[in-house]
C-alpha positions as a printed Julia matrix, in Angstrom:
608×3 Matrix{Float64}:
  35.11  58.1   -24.09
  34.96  56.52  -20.65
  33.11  58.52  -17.57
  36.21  58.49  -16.27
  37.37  60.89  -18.43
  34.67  63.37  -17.88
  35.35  63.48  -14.63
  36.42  67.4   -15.01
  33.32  68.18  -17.26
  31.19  66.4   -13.91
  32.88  68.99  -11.93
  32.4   72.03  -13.55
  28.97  71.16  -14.3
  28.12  70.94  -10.7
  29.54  74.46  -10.02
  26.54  75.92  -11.55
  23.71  76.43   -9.19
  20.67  74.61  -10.09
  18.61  77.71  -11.25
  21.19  78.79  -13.56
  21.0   75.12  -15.15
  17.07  75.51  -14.82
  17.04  78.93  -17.01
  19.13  77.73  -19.29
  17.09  74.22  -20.04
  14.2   76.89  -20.15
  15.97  78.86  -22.7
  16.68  75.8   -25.09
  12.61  74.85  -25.08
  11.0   77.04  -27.15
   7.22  76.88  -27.42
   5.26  77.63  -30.53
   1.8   78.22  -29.54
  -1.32  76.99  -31.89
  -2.86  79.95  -33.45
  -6.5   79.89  -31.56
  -7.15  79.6   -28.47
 -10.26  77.22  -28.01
 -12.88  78.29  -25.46
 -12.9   75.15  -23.81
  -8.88  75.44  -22.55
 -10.29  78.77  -21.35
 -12.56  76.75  -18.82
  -9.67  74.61  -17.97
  -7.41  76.97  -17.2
  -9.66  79.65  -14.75
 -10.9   76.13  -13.31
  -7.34  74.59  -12.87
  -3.81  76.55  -14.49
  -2.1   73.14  -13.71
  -4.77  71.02  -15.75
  -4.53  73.79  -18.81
  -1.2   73.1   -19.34
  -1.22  69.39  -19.51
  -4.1   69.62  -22.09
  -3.36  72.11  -24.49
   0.34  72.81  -23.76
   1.71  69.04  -23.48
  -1.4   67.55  -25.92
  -2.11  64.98  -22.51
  -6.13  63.94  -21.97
  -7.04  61.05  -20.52
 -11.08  59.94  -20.05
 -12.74  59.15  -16.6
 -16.7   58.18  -16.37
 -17.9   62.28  -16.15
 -15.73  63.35  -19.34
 -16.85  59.74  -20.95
 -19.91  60.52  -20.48
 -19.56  64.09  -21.28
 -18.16  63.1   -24.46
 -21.09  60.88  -25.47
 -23.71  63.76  -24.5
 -21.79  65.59  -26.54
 -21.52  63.37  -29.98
 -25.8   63.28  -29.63
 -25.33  67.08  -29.64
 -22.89  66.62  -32.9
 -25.45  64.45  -34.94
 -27.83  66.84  -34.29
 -25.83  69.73  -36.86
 -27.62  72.46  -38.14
 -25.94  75.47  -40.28
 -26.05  78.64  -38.79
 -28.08  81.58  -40.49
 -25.53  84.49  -41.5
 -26.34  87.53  -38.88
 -27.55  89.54  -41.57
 -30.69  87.27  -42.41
 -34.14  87.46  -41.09
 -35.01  83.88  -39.43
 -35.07  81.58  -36.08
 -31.84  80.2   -35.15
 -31.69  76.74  -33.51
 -28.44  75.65  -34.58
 -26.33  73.0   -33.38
 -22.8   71.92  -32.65
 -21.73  75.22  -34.5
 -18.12  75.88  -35.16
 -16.68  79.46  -35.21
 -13.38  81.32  -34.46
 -12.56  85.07  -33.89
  -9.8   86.67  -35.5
  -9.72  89.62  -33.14
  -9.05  87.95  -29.99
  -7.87  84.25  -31.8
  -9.91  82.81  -29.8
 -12.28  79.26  -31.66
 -15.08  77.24  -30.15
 -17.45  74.49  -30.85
 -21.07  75.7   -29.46
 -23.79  73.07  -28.45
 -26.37  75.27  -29.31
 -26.95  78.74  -30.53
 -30.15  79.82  -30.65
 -32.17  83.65  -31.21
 -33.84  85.53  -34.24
 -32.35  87.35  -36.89
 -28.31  88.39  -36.12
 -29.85  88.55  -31.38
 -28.15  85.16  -30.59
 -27.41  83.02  -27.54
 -24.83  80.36  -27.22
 -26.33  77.54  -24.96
 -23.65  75.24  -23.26
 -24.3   71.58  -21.94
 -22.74  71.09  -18.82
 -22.79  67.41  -16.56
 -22.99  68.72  -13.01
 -24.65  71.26  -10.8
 -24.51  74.76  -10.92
 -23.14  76.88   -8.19
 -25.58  77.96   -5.87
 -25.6   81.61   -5.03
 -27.19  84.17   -2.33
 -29.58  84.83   -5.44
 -29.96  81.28   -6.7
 -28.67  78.81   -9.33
 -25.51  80.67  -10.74
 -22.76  79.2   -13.3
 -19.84  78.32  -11.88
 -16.84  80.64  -12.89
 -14.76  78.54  -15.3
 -18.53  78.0   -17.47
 -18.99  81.86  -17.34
 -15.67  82.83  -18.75
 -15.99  79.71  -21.82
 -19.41  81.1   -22.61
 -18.1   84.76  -22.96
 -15.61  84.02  -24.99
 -18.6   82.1   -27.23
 -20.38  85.15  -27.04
 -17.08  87.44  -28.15
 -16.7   85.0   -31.01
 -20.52  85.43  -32.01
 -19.69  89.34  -31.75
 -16.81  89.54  -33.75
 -18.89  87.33  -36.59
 -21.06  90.05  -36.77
 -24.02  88.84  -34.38
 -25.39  90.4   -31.63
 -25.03  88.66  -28.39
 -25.82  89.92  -24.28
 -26.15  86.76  -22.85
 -25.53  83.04  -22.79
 -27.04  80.22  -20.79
 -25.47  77.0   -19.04
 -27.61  73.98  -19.05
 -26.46  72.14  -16.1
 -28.09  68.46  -16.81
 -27.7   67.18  -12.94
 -30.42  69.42  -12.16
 -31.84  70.52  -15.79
 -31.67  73.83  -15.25
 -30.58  76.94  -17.26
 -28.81  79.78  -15.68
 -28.38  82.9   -17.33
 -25.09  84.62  -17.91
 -25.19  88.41  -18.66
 -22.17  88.88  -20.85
 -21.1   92.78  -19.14
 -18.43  94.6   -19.32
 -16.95  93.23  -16.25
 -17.39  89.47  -17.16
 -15.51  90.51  -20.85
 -13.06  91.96  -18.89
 -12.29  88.93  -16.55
 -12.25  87.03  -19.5
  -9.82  88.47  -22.06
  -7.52  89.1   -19.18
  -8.25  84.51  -18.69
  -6.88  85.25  -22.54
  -4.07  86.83  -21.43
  -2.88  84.8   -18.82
  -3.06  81.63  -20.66
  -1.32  82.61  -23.17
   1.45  84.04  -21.01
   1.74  80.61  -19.09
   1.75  78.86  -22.34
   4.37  80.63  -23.73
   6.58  80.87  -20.45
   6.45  77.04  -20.98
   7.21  75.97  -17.07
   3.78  74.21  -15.53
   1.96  75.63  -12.88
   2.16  73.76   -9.55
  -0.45  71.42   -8.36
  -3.29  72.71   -6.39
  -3.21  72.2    -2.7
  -5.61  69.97   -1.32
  -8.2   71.14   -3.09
 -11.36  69.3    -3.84
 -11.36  69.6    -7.34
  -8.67  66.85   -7.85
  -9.82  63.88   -6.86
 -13.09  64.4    -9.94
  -9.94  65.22  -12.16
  -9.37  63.0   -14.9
  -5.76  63.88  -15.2
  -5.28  63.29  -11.23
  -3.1   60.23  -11.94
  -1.1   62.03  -14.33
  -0.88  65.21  -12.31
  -0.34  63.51   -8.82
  -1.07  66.83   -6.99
  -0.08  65.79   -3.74
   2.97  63.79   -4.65
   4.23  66.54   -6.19
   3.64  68.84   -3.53
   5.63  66.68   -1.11
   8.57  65.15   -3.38
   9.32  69.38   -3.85
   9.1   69.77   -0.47
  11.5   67.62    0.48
  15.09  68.62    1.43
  17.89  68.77   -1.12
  20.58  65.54   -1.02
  24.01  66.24    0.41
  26.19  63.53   -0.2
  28.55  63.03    3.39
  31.1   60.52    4.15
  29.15  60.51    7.3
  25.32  59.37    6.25
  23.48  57.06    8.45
  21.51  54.69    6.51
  18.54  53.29    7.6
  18.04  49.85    8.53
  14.39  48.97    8.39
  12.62  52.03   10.46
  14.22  55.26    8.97
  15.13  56.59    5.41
  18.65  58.5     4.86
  19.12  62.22    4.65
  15.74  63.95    5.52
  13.37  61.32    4.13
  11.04  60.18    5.63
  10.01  56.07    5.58
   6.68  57.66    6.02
   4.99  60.83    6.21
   3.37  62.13    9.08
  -0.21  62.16    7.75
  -0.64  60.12    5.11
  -1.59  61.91    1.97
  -4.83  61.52    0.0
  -4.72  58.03   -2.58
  -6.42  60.18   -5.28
  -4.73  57.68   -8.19
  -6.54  54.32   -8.34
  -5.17  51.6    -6.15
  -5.23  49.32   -9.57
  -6.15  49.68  -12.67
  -9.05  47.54  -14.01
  -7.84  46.58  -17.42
  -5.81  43.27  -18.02
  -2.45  42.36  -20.12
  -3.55  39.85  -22.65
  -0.8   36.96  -23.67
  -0.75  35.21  -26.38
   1.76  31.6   -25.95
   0.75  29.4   -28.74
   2.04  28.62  -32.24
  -0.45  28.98  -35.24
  -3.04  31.55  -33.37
  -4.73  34.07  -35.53
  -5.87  37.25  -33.93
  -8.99  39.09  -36.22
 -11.33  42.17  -35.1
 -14.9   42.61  -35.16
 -16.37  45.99  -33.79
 -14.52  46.39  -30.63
 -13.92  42.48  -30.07
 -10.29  40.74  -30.6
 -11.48  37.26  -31.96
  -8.38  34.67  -31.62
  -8.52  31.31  -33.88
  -6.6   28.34  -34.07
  -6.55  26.18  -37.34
  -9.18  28.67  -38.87
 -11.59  27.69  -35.82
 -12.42  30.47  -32.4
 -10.75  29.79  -29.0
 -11.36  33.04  -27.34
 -12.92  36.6   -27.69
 -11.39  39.59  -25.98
 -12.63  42.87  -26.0
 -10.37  45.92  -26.77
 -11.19  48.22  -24.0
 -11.07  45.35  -20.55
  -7.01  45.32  -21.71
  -4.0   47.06  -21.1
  -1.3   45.65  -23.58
  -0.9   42.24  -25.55
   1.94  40.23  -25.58
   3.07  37.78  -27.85
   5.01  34.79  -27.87
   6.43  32.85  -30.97
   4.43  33.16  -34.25
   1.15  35.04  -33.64
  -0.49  36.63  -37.23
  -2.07  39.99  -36.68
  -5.03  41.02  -39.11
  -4.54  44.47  -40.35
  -7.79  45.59  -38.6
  -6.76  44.26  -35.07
  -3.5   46.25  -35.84
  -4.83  49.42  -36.61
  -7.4   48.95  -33.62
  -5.32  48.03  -31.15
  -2.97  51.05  -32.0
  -5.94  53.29  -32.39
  -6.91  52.34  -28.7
  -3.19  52.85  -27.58
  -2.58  49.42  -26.8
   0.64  48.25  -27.18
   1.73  45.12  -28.62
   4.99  43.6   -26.62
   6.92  41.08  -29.57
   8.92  37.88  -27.7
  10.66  35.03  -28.78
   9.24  31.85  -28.14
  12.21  31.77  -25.51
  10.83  34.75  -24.26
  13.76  37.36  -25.16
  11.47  40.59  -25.89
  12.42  42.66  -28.7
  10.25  44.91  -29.58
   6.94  47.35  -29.53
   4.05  48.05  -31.67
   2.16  50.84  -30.49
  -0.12  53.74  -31.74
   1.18  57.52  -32.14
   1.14  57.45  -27.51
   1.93  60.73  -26.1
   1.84  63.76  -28.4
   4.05  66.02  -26.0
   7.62  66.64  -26.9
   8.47  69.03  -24.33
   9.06  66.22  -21.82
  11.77  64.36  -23.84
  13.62  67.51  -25.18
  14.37  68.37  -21.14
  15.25  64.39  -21.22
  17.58  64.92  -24.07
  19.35  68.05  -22.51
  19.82  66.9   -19.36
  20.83  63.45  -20.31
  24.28  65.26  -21.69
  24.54  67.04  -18.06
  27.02  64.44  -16.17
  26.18  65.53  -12.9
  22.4   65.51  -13.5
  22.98  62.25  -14.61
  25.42  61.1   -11.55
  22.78  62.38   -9.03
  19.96  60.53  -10.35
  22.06  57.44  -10.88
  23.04  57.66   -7.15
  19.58  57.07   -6.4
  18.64  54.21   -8.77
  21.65  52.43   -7.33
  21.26  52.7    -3.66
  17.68  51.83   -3.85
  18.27  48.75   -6.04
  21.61  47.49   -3.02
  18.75  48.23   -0.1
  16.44  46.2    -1.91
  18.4   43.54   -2.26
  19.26  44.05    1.29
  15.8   43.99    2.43
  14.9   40.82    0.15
  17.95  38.96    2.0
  16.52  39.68    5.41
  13.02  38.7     5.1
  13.21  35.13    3.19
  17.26  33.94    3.31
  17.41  30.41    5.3
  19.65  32.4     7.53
  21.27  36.21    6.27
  24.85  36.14    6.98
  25.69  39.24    8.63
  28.65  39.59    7.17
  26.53  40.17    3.5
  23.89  42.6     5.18
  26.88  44.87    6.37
  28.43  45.02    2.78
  25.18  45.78    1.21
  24.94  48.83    3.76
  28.57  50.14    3.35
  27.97  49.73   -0.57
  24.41  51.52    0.02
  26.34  54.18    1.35
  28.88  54.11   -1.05
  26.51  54.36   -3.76
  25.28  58.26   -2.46
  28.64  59.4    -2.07
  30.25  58.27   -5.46
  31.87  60.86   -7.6
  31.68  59.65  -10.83
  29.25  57.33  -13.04
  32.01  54.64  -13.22
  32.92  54.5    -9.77
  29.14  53.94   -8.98
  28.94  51.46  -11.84
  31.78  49.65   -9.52
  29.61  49.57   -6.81
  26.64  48.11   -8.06
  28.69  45.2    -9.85
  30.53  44.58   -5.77
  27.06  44.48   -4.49
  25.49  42.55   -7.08
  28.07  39.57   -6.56
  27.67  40.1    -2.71
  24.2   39.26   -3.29
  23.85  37.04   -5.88
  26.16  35.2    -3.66
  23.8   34.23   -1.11
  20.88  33.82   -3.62
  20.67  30.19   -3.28
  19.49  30.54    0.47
  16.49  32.42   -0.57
  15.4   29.26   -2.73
  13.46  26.61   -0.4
  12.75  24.25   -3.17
  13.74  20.22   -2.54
  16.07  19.2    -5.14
  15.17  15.87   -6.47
  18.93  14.57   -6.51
  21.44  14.0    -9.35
  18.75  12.1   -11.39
  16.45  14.87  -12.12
  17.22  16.53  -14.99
  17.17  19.77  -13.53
  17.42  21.33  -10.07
  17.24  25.11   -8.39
  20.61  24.85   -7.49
  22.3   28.44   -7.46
  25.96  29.26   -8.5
  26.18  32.41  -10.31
  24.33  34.59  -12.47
  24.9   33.95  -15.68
  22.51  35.02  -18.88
  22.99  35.15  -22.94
  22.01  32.56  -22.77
  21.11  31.15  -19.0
  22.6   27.59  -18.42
  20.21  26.7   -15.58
  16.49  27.27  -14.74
  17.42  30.04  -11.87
  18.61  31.84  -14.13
  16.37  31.41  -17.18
  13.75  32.34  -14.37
  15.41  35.71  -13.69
  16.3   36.85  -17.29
  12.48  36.28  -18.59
  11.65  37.85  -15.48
  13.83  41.16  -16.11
  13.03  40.64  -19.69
   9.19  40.84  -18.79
  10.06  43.98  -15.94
  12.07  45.52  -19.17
   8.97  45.65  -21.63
   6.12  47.14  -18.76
   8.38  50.35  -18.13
   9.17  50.6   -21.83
   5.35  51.06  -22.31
   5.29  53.32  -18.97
   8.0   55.36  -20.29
   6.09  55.89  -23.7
   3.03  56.55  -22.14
   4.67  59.07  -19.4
   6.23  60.41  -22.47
   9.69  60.17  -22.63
  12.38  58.07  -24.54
  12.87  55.1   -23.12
  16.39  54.4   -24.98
  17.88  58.02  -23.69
  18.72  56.85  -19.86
  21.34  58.81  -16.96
  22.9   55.32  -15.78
  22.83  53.56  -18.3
  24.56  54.71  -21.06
  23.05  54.78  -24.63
  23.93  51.41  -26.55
  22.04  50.7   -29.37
  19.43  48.66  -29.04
  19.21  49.12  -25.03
  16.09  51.17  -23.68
  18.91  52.54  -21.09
  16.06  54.51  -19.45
  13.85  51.47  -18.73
  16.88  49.81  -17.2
  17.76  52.98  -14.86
  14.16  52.79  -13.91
  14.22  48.98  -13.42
  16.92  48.83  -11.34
  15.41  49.41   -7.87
  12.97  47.23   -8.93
  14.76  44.29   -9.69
  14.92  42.5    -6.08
  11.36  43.86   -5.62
   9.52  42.27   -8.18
  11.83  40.42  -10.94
  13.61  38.58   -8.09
  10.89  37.95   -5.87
   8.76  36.45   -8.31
  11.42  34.0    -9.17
  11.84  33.05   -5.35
   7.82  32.5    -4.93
   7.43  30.66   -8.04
  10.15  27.76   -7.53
   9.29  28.09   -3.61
   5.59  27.67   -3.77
   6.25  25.21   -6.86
   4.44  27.38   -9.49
   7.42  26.34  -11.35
   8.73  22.88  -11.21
  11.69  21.06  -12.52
   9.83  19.72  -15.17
   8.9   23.08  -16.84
  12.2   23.61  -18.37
  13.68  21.8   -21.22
  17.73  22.49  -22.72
  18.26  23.89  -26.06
  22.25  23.47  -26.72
  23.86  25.13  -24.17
  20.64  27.29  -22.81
  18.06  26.73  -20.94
  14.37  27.43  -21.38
  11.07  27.23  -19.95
   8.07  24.76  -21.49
   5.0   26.4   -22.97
   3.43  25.23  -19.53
   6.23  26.84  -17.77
   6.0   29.96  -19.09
   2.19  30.04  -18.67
   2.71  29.59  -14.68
   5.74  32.11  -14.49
   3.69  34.21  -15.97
   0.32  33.56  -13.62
   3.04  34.38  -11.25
   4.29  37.46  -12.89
   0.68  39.05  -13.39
   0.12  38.21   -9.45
   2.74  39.84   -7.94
   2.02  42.91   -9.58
  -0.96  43.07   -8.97
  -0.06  42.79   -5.05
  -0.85  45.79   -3.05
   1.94  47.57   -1.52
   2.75  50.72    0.62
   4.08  53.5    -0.68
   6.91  54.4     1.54
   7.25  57.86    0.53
   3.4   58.5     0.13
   2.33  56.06    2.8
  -0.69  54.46    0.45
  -1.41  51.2    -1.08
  -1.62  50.49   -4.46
  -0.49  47.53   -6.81
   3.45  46.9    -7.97
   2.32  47.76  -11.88
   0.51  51.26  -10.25
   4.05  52.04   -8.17
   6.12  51.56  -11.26
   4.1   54.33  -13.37
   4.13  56.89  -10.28
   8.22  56.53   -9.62
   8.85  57.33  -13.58
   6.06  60.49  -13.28
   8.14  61.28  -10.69
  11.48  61.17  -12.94
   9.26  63.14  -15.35
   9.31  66.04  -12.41
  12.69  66.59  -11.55
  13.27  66.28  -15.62
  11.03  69.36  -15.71
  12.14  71.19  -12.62
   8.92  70.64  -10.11
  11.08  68.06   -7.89
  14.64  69.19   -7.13
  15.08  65.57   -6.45
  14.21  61.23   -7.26
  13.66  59.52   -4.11
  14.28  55.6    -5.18
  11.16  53.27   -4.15
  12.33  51.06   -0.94
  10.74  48.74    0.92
  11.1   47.58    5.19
């Protein structure tokens, strides 16, 4: 069935107000709760609601150096092991890494340390920091009182006695001595209480506001705090005949190019691990400890080690060991599978994200047409301003003419009323600006005697019959596979899009996402590599009616690839710098919000 012919559905769809469409995802998402409640989430959640949820509600962790190195403190602790005495028997008790659960208030914990005589016990937990300093003193900090009484409720309900705990806070190595009173046991069952209840009401808590606890946060770059805070603040889109785009100073319809006050970079401006390529023939990739050992012919090239990269990519016939397999996927590294012509077609990857909650608000509102119109509109009119932009700054000589179409078909793309009408668009300014491609290549042809030049007719692909083109299909092909990963590691389905419509075989999401991109990086790195001669004439060779890049091609598109992004740009929403691959990650956790209901909105990534 066409889109065409769902125009009514579109309509009555958008008839219902958005918090009627919010209850009733809500309603479809039910949440079955695990049946203890660990002590630990009961830290995270009087410390930070927000970073509760995302741990024990969505399954999402990720490490930074205080919880690395908490963890290792911690597995010293777990070697240590010693059974604990039953409360009923005479003896010392200096018991480690003790594991015990309480049926009356389902609550479980792992203690570092209990120590005492007979069934008089004290849980003793090992914390990184500094305690909270008091009128009085050293005091623990609230979030370590209310885990260590519900250690001591669990000790209780086992049948020991227990009217204090201590927090060993290893910055300072001190102890600090919690009295577990009534009022603490009250503070903490109702801690019990409300966890549960946000857990089972299933909708996240919003972000803290500029609060100093985020930027130690591990989760901060999954969280974004502050980007959240602003995308919901910002006001609802109102398609009008009468919108006034912006032309290099101002966004459309309330947004601004920049805010005011630029908000706090708390996310990392790049991240410090590496892709890893593989472009050879005959390579054999092996695993010792934590080392990827590559060999050719049976003799070592090249060691890598697991944890300085991001994601490996292979070209043409790489063999795998089964122990660099199961490491890589044990360390969530993905493997990205390409033909030796560079057409990707495929992913092998660990178990990634855990939480389904994400992709089952994906899934429902992937059938809502006007949900999927309104974020379309955005992917669309980002993608023609791009383009726009990327005609401006390096054509020979922009014909107005082209500029003017690309803003009425900007426009256009905002106020279209249906998915195929907007599919219309994008295809008139596609041509418009494929068009005038060729004046944004500065490259000397050598004449009719070369074999081949970066002349520029027409985009053509499957397969490409000149190097342009090759350039730009392994260059959307290579765009393609990095938000594939994103999308997995975000969470959701990278196959189920809202433009795109679901083909088999086509990760229609990672195209929706890729689409404002495409000018931005894809194209761009195309331009700079023939311009700057990264990529020459001689890098290509023809293959029947295709043509394809040389292994020493493909190694400098892709030196070319890696650099651009890496390249620091402004945010023009959030008005910091980070790198391209960074920007990518934060516009699809930003999909991920309106998909869950914290953004009422997708504000397309745009550059001046």
């Amino acid at each position: 069935m066409s889109n065409r012919a769902q125009s009514k559905p579109l309509a009555v769809a958008s008839a219902n107000s958005e918090p009627e469409r919010k209850a009733e995802r809500t309603r479809r998402l039910e949440i079955e709760l695990p049946d203890y409640l660990p002590a630990r989430m009961l830290n995270e959640f009087v410390y930070c609601p927000r970073l509760f949820f995302y741990e024990w509600v969505e399954g999402i962790f990720a490490h930074s150096a205080d919880t690395i190195e908490g963890e290792l403190r911690h597995e010293k602790l777990e070697t240590k092991s010693d059974p604990l005495p039953p409360p009923d028997q005479e003896a010392q008790i200096h018991s480690r890494s003790v594991s015990l659960s309480s049926e009356t208030h389902r609550l479980i914990a792992k203690m570092d340390l209990v120590e005492g005589e007979g069934g008089a016990v004290i849980p003793v937990d090992y914390k990184k920091g500094n305690p909270r300093e008091g009128e009085e003193g050293p005091e623990a900090w609230a979030a370590d009182r209310v885990q260590l009484c519900a250690q001591a409720l669990i000790l209780r309900d086992n049948g020991y006695q227990c009217g204090e705990a201590i927090a060993y806070y290893h910055a300072t190595r001190q102890r600090v001595r919690v009295p577990i009173d009534d009022a603490l046991i009250s503070e903490t069952l109702a801690a019990v209480e409300g966890a549960r209840a946000l857990a089972l009401r299933g909708r996240i808590p919003k972000p803290l506001v500029d609060s100093p606890k985020c930027p130690r946060c591990s989760l901060v770059g999954i969280c974004l705090p502050d980007e959240t805070a602003l995308v919901e603040s910002l006001p609802e889109f109102t398609p009008t005949p009468q919108l006034s785009l912006f032309d290099g100073d101002e966004r459309a319809n309330g947004v601004p190019a920049q805010p005011e006050d630029t908000i706090r970079r708390l996310v990392p401006a790049r991240d410090d691990l590496r892709p890893l390529y593989f472009t050879g023939h005959g390579l054999i990739v092996g695993k010792s400890g934590e080392v990827l050992q590559i060999k050719e012919r049976k003799k070592p090239v090249q060691e890598v080690r697991v944890g300085e990269i991001s994601q490996v990519n292979v070209f043409g016939n790489v063999q795998f060991s089964a122990a660099a397999l199961q490491g890589l996927c044990w360390a969530e590294k993905p493997i990205a599978h390409f033909s030796y012509g560079g057409w990707f077609y495929g992913l092998t990857q660990g178990l990634g994200l855990k939480n389904v909650f994400l992709r089952k608000h994906q899934f429902a509102l992937s059938e809502d047409g006007f949900f999927c119109l309104s974020v379309a509109r955005e992917f669309v009119a980002a993608k023609i301003r791009n383009q726009r932009t990327l005609l401006r700054r390096n054509h020979i000589e922009p014909p107005a003419i082209a500029l003017a179409q690309l803003k009425r078909y900007a426009q256009a793309a905002l106020n279209a009323d249906e998915l195929d009408e907007l599919l219309g668009i994008e295809g008139n300014a596609a041509r418009v600006y494929f068009a005038n491609f060729t004046g944004l290549l500065k490259a000397e042809n050598e004449g009719s005697e070369a074999p081949f030049t970066f002349e520029f007719t027409r985009r053509n692909r499957r397969p490409p019959v000149d190097p342009v083109n090759a350039l730009l299909s392994f260059a959307y092909s290579l765009l393609a596979k990095d938000l594939m990963i994103i999308c997995h590691s975000v969470g959701l389905d990278p196959f189920i899009g809202f433009f795109h419509q679901p083909r088999f075989g086509r990760p229609a999401l990672a195209l929706d996402l890729m689409e404002e991109f495409r000018p931005l990086i894809a194209d761009s790195i195309v331009i700079g590599a023939v311009n700057t001669g990264m990529v020459t004439s001689d890098d290509f060779i023809r293959v029947g009616p295709a043509v394809a890049l040389t292994p020493r091609g493909r190694k400098g598109f892709l030196r070319a690839y890696e650099q651009r992004m890496d390249a620091l740009v402004t945010h023009p929403l959030f008005g910091y710098r980070v790198n391209y691959r960074r920007v990518l990650e934060i516009q699809t956790r930003l999909l991920a919000r309106l998909l869950t209901g914290e953004a009422h909105r997708y504000v397309g990534f745009e550059t001046r």
